[in-house]
Coordinates of C-alpha atoms in Angstrom, one line a residue:
X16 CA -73.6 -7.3 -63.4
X17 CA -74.4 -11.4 -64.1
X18 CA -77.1 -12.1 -61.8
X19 CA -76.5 -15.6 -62.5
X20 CA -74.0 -14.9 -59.7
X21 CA -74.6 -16.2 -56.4
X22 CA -71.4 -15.7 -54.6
X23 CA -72.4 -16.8 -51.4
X24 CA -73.8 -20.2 -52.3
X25 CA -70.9 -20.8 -54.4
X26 CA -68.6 -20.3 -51.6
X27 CA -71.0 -22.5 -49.6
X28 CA -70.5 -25.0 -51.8
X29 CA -66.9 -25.3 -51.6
X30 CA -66.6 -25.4 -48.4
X31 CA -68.9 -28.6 -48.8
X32 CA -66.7 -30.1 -51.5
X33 CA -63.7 -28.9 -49.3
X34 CA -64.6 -29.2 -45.1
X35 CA -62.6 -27.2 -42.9
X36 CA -62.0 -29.0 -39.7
X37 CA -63.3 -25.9 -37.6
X38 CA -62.1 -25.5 -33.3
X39 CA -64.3 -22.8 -32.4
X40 CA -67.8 -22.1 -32.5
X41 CA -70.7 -23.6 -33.4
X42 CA -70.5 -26.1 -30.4
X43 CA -72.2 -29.0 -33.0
X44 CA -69.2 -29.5 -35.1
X45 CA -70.3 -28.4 -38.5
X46 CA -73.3 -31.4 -38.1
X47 CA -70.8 -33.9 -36.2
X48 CA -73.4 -33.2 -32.7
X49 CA -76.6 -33.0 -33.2
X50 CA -79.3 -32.7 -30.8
X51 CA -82.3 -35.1 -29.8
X52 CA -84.1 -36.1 -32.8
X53 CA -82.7 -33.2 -35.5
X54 CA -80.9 -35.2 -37.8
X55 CA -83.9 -37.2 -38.7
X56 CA -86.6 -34.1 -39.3
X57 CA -84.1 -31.5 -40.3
X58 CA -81.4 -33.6 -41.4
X59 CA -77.3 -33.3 -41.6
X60 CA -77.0 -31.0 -44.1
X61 CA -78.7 -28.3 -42.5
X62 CA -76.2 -28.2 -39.4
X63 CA -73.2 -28.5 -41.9
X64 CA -74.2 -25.2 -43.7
X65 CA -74.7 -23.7 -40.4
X66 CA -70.9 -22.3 -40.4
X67 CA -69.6 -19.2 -39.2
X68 CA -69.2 -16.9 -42.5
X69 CA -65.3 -16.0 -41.6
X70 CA -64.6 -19.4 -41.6
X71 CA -66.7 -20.7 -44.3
X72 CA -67.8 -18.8 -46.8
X73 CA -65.5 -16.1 -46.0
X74 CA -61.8 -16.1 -44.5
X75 CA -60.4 -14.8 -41.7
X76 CA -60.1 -11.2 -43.4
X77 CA -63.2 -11.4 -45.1
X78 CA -61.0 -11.0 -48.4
X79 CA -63.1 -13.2 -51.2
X80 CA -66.2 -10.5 -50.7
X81 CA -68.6 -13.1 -50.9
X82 CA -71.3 -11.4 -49.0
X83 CA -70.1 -7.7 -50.4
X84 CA -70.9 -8.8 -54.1
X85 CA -73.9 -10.7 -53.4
X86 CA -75.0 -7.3 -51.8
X87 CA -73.6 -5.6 -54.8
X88 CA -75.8 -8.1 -56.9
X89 CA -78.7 -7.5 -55.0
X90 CA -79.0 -3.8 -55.1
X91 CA -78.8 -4.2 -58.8
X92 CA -81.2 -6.4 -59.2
X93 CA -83.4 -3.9 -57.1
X94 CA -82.0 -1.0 -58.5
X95 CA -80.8 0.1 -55.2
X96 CA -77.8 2.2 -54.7
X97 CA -77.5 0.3 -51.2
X98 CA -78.1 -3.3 -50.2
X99 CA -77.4 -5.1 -47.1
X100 CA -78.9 -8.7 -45.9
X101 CA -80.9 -8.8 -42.6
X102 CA -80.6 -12.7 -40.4
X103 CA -83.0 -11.3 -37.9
X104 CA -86.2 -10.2 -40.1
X105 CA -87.8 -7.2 -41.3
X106 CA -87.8 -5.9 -38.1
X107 CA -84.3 -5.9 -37.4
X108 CA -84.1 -4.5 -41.0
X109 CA -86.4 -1.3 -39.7
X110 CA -84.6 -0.8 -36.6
X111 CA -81.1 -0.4 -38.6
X112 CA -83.3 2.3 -40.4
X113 CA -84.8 4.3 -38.3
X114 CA -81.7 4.4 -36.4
X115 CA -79.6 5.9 -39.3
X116 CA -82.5 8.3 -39.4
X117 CA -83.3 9.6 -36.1
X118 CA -82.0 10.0 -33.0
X119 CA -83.7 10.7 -29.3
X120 CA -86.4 13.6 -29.5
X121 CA -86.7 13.7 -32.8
X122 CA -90.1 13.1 -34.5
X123 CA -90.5 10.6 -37.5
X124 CA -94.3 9.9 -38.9
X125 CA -95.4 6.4 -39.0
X126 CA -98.4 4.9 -40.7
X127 CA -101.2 3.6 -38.3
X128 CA -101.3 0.5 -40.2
X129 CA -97.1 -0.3 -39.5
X130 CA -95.9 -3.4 -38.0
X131 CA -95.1 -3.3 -34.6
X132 CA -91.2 -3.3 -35.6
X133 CA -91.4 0.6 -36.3
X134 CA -93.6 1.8 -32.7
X135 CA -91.1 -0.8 -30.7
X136 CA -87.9 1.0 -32.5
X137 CA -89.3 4.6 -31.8
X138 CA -90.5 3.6 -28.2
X139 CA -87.2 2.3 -27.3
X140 CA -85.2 4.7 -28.9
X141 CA -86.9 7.5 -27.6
X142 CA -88.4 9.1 -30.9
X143 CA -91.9 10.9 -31.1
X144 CA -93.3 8.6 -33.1
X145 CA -96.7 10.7 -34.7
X146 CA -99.0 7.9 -36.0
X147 CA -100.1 8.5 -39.9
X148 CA -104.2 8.2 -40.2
X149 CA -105.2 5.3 -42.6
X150 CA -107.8 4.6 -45.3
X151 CA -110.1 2.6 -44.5
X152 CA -112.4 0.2 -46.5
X153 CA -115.8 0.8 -44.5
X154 CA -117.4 -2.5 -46.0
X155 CA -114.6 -5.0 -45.8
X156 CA -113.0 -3.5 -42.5
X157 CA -109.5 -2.8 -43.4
X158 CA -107.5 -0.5 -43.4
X159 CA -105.9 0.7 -46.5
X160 CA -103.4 3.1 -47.8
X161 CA -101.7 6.5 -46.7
X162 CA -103.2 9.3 -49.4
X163 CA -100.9 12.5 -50.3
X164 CA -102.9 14.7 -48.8
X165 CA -103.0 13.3 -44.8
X166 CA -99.2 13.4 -45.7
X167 CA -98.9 17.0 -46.9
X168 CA -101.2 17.6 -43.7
X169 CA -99.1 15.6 -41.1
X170 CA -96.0 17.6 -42.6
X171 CA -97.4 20.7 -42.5
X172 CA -98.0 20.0 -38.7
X173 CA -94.8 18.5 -37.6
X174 CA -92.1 19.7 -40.6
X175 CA -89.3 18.7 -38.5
X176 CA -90.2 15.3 -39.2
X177 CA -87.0 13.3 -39.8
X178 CA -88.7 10.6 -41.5
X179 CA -92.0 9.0 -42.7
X180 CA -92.7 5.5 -42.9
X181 CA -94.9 3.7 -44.7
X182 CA -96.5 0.2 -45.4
X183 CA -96.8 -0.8 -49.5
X184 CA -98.0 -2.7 -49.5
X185 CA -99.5 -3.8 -46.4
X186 CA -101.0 -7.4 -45.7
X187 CA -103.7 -7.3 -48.2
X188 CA -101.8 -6.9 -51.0
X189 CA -102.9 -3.1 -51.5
X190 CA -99.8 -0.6 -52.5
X191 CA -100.4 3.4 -51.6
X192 CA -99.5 6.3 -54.1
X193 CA -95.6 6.0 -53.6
X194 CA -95.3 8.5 -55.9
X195 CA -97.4 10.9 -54.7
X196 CA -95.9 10.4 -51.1
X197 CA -92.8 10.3 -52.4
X198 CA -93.5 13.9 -54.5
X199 CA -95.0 15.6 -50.8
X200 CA -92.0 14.0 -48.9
X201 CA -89.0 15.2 -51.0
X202 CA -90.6 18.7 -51.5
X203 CA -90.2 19.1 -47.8
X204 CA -86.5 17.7 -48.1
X205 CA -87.7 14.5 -45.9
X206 CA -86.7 10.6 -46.8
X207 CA -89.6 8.2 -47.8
X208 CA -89.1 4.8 -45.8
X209 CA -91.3 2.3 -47.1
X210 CA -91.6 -1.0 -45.1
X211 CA -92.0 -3.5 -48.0
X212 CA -91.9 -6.4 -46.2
X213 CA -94.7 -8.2 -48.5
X214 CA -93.1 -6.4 -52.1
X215 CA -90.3 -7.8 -52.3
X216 CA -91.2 -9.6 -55.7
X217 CA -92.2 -6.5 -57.2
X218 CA -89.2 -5.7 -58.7
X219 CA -89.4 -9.1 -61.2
X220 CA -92.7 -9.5 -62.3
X221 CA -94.5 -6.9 -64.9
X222 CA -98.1 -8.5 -63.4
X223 CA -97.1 -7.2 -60.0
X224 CA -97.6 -3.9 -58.9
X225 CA -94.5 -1.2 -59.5
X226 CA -91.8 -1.7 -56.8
X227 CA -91.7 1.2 -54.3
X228 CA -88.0 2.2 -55.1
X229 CA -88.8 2.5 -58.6
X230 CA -91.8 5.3 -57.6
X231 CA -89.2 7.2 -55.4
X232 CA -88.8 6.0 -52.2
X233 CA -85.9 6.2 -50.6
X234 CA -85.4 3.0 -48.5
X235 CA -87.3 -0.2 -48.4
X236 CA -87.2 -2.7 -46.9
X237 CA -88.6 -6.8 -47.6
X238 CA -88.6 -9.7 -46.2
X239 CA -87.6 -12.4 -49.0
X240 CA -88.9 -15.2 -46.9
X241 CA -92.5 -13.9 -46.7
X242 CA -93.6 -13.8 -50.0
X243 CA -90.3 -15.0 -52.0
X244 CA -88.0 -18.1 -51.7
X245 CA -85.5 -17.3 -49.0
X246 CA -85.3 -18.6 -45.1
X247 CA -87.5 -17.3 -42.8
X248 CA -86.1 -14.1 -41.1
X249 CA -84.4 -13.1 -44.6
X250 CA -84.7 -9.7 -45.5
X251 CA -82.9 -6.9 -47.7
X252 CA -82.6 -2.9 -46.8
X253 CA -82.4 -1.7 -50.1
X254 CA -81.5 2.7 -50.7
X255 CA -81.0 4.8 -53.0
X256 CA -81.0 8.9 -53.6
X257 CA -79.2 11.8 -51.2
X258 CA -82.1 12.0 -49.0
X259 CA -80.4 9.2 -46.7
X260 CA -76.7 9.3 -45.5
X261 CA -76.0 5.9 -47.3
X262 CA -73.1 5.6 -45.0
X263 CA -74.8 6.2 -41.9
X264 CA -77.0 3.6 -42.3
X265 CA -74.1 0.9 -43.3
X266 CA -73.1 2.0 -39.5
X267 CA -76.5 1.5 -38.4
X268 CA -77.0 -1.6 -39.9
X269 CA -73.4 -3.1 -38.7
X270 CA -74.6 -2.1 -34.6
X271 CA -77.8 -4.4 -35.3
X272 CA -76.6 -7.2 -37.3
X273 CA -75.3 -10.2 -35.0
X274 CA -71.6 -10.9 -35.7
X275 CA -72.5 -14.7 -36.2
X276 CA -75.0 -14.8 -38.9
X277 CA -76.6 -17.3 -40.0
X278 CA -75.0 -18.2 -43.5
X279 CA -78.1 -20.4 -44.8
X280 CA -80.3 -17.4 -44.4
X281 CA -77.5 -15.6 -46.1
X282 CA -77.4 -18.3 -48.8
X283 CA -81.2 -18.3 -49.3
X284 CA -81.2 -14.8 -50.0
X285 CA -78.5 -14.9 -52.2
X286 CA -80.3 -17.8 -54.1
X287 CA -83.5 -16.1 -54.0
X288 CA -82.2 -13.0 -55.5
X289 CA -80.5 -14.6 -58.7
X290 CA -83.5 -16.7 -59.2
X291 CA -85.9 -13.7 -59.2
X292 CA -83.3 -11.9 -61.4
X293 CA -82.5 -14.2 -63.9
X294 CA -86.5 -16.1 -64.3
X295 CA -88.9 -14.0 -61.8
X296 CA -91.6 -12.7 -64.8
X297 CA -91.6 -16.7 -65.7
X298 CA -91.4 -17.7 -61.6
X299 CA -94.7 -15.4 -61.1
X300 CA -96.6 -15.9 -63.7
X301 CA -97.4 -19.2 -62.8
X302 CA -97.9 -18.3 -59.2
X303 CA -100.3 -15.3 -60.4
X304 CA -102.4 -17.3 -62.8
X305 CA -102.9 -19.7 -60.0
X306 CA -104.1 -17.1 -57.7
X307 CA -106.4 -16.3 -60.9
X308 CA -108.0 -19.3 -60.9
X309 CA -108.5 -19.2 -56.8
X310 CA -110.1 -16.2 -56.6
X311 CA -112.4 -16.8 -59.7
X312 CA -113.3 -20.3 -57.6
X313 CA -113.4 -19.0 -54.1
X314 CA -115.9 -16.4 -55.2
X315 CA -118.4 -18.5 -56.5
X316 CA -118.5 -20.2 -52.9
X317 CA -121.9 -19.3 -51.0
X318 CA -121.1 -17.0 -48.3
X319 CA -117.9 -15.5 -49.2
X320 CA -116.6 -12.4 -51.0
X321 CA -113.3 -11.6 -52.7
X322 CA -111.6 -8.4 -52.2
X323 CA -110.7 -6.7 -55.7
X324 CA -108.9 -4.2 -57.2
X325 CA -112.0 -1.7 -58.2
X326 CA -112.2 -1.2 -54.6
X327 CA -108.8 0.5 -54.3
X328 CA -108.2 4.2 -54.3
X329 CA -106.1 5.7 -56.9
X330 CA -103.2 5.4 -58.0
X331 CA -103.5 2.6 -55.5
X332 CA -102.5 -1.1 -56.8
X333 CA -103.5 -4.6 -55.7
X334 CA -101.1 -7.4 -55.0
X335 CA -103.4 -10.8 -57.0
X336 CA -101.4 -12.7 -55.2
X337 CA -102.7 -11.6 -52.1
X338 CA -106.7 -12.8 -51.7
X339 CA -108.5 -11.2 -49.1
X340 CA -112.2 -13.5 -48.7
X341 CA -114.7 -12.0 -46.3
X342 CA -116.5 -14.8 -44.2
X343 CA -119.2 -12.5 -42.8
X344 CA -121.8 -14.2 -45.1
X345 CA -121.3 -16.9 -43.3
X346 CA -122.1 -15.5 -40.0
X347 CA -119.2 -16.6 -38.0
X348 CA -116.1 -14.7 -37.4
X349 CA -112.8 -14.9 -39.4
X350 CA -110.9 -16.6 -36.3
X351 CA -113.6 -19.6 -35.6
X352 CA -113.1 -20.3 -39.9
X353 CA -109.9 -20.0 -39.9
X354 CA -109.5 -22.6 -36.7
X355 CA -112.4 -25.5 -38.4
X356 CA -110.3 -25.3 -41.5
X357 CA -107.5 -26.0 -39.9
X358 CA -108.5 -28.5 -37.9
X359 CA -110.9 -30.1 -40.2
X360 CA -109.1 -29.8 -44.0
X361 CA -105.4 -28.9 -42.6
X362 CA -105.4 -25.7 -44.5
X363 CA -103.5 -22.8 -42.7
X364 CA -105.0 -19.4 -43.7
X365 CA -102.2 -16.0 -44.2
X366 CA -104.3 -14.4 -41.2
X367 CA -107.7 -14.1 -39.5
X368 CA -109.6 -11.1 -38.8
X369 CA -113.5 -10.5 -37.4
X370 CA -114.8 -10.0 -40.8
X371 CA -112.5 -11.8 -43.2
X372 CA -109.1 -14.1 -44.0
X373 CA -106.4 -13.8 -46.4
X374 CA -104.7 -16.6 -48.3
X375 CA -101.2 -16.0 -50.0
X376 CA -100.8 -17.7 -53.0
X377 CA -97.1 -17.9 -53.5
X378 CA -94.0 -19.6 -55.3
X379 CA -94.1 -22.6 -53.2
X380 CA -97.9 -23.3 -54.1
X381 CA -99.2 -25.8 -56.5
X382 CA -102.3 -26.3 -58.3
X383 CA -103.4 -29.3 -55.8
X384 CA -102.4 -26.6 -53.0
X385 CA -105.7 -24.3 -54.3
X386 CA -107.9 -27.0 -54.9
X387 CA -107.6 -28.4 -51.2
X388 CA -108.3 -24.5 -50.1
X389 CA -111.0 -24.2 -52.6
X390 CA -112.4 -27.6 -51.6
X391 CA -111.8 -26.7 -47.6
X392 CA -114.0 -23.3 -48.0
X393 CA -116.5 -24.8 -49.8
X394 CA -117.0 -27.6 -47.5
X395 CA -116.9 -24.7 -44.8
X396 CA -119.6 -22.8 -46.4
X397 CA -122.0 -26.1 -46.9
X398 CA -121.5 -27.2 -43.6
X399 CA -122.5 -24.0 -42.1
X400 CA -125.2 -23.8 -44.3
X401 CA -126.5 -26.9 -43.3
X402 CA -125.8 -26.4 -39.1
X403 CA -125.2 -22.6 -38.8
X404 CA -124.5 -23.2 -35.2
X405 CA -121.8 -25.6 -35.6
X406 CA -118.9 -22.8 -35.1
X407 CA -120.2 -19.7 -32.6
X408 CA -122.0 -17.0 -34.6
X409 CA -119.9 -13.9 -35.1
X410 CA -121.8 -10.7 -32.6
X411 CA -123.7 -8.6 -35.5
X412 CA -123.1 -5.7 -35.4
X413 CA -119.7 -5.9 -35.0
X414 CA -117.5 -3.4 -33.6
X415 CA -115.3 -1.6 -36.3
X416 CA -111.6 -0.7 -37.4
X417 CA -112.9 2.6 -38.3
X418 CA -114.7 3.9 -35.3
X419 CA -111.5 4.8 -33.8
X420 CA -108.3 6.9 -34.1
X421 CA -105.3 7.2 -32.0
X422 CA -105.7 9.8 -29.6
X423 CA -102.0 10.6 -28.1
X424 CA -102.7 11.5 -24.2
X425 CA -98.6 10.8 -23.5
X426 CA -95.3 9.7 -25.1
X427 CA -95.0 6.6 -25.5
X428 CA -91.9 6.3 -23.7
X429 CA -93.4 8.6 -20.8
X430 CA -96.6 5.9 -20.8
X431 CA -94.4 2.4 -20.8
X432 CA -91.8 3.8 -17.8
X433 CA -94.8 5.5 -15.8
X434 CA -96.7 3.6 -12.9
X435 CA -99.1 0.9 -14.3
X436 CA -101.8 -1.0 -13.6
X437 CA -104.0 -3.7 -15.4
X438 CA -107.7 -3.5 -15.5
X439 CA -110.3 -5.9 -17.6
X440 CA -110.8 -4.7 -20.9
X441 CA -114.2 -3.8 -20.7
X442 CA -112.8 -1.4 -17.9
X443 CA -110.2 0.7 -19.9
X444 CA -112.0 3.3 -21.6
X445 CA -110.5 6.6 -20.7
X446 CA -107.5 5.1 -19.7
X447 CA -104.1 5.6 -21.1
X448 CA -101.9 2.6 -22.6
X449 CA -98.5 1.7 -21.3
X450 CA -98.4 -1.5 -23.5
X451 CA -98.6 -2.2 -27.2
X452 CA -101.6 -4.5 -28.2
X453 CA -100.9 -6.0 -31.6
X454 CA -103.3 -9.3 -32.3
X455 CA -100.9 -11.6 -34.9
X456 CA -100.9 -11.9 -37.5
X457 CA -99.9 -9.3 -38.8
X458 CA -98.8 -7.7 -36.0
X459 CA -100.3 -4.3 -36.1
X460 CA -100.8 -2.4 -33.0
X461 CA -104.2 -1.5 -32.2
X462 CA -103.1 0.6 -29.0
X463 CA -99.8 1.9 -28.7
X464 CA -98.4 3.2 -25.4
X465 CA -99.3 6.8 -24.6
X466 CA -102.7 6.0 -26.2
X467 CA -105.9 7.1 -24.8
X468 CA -108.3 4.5 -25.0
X469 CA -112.0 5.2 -26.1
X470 CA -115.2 3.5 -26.0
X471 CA -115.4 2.3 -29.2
X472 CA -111.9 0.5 -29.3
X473 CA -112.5 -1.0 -26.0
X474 CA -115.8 -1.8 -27.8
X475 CA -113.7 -3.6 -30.3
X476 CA -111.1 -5.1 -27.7
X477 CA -113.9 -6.7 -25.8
X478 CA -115.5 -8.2 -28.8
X479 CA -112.6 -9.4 -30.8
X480 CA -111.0 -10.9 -27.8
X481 CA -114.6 -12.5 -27.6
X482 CA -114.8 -13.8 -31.3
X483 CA -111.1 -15.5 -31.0
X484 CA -108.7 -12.8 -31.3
X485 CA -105.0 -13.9 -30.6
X486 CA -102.6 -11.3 -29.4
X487 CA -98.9 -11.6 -28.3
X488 CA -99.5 -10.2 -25.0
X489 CA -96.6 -11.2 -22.2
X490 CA -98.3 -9.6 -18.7
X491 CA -101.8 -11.2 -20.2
X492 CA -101.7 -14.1 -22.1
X493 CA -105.2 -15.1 -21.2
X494 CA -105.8 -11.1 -22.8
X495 CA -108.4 -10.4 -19.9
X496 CA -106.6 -7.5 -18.9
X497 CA -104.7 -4.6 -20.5
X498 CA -101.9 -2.0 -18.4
X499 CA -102.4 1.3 -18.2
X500 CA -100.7 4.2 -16.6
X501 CA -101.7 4.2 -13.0
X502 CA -104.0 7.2 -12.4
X503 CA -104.0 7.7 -15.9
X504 CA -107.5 8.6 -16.4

């Protein structure tokens, strides 16, 4: 197929060179209303592309198959046998999954280290949702990959698993063994879902690490605004083999995709998929020999450590792109140097953790973009260095990510619909969870609903909430207080 193709911006364009004077939705008139101060910060052209795709870039009958070969493009470019675009995210993307998948009752095994999207799909939709144990790096605090053997155990335990879904990799850049999982998956006769959400550039660069479909998973599925070119809540579902009922999860995706999509997040992923095809290995080589240079410079800075690849387990693969800098040289917590440099130097970090934070060096950074990070840390690390009290020191020892597991007291469904209560964080141990906790970014849950909580992870609650720890919580935002099942102790 020409993946200079990009049927869905072409058609855009026409419908530019040729306007359709539209008398349905959207209320603004294809740009002719636009509200408050819009037109001046996002400008005209922005509402004009915001059509309705049967009337725009489509007809009425949907006959020109502008979106059905850009699809068709895109899962050649991937070397999918399946693609479909997502407007709503990755998690949307997941949810259309898992529901072509499983159905209520059925057990699917997710990785601990998932994105809330998969425990919010399998709590809603009823599933048993059987969390996947982690590797952890002991020294950096994070958690890893998913090795074979946990899988072949996990399987052996519940082998009427429908599913098993993993992260690859997951916000530090690190890939697991899809091979290997793939290998222990498909002996069993079970699909491999990998949630890709970070990989998506995989695919079209040779200094990347391998793309999971081309290891043997069965679906992935990436978000091309996170780590690509496309509009923020772009993403592909992308399958392939006989392990997944290709058709079923068309159907799947069609119940979760909105009827009104937004065609310049359709456009963006079309663009974003012929410029990766037809010039990624040349579009990533200059965004990886940046990161080169920024890790080489960031590690000189007193204080601070770079994550790298020697650390990995094998078979394992680490996304240079992706530059994980631990902070706790400089005695203060990920959150409080992530907030100065933000506040003092402008510079927005990937994420923030107790022990660490991550900069993304990606296609829409420049060479002045790494020098102002590389000047920001190291005017963080001198300052500190010359008024270690000026940010709050970080509590030594901290509380860590490996001194706790998931221990499953209830469903989670039977937890969130039972009786609750809230109580303090430093009063939850022994209690059960009827909420997700998932401090963002990234988004991970760190107690899932059904969840007994021990003392070491309200240990950590307590203290990360302490050292600035931000969590989406909607019955707590001041995160004082977590609910429980009432009498659930």
């Amino acid at each position: 197929m020409d993946q200079h193709q990009a049927p869905i911006v072409e058609a855009l364009a026409t419908i530019e060179a040729h306007p359709v004077t539209g008398f349905g939705v959207p209320g603004h008139g294809h740009g002719a209303a636009i509200p408050g101060k819009l037109r001046r910060l996002v400008g005209a052209k922005a509402f004009k592309a915001d059509l309705l795709t049967e009337k725009g870039v489509e007809d009425r009958t949907e006959s020109k198959h502008a979106i059905f070969r850009a699809q068709e493009l895109a899962a050649a470019a991937w070397s999918a046998e399946l693609c479909r675009f997502v407007t709503g995210g990755s998690t949307q993307s997941l949810h259309s999954v898992l529901a072509s998948l499983a159905r209520a009752g059925d057990t699917v095994l997710i990785a601990e280290n998932a994105h809330k999207a998969e425990w919010a799909y399998a709590l809603a939709a009823g599933l048993d949702a059987v969390p996947l144990p982690v590797q952890i790096d002991r020294d950096f605090d994070v958690q890893m990959v998913i090795d074979p053997a946990t899988l072949d155990a996990a399987l052996t335990a519940y082998p009427h698993a429908k599913a098993v879904i993993v992260v690859s990799p997951n916000y530090y850049g690190v890939t697991c063994d899809i091979a290997g999982l793939a290998k222990v998956a498909h002996a069993r006769g079970i699909p491999l879902v990998v949630d890709a959400a970070w990989g998506g550039a995989f695919a079209f660069s040779s200094r990347l690490p391998a793309d999971a479909l081309a290891l043997g998973a069965d679906v992935q599925v990436c978000s091309l605004h996170k780590t690509m070119t496309a509009l923020g809540q772009g993403s592909v579902i992308l399958a392939r083999g006989e392990l997944v009922d290709r058709q079923r999860l068309a159907l799947a995706y069609e119940l979760f995709e909105t009827t009104s999509p937004s065609v310049p997040i359709l456009a963006s992923l079309d663009a974003t998929r012929r410029d990766h095809a037809t010039g990624g290995e040349a579009l990533w080589d200059g965004v990886l020999d940046l990161a080169r240079d920024a890790r080489a410079r960031i590690a000189t800075i007193p204080g601070l450590r770079v994550w790298e690849a020697d650390r990995l387990p094998p078979r394992c693969e680490l996304d240079p792109s992706a530059i994980l800098i631990d902070c706790s040289g400089l005695g203060v917590a990920g959150y409080a140097a992530d907030d100065w440099l933000y506040e003092h130097h402008r510079v927005a970090m990937g994420l923030s953790e107790a022990r660490s934070m991550l900069a993304l060096v990606l296609p829409g950074t420049s060479a002045s973009h790494v020098r102002k990070l590389v000047r920001a840390l190291a005017d963080l690390s001198k300052q500190l260095r010359r008024d270690p009290a000026m940010l709050p020191r970080r509590p030594d020892p901290m509380p860590r990510i490996g001194a706790f597991e998931i221990d499953r007291a209830m469903t989670a469904a039977d937890a969130f619909f039972a009786a609750a209560e809230a109580v303090r964080y430093e009063e939850c141990a022994g209690r059960v969870a009827a909420e997700i906790i998932a401090p963002a970014p990234p988004g991970v849950p760190r107690v899932i609903p059904g969840q007994r909580i021990g003392a070491p992870l309200r240990d950590w609650l307590v203290a990360n909430r302490d050292a600035g720890m931000f969590v989406l919580d909607p019955t707590d935002p001041a995160e004082h207080r977590i609910r429980v099942v009432k009498g659930g102790d």
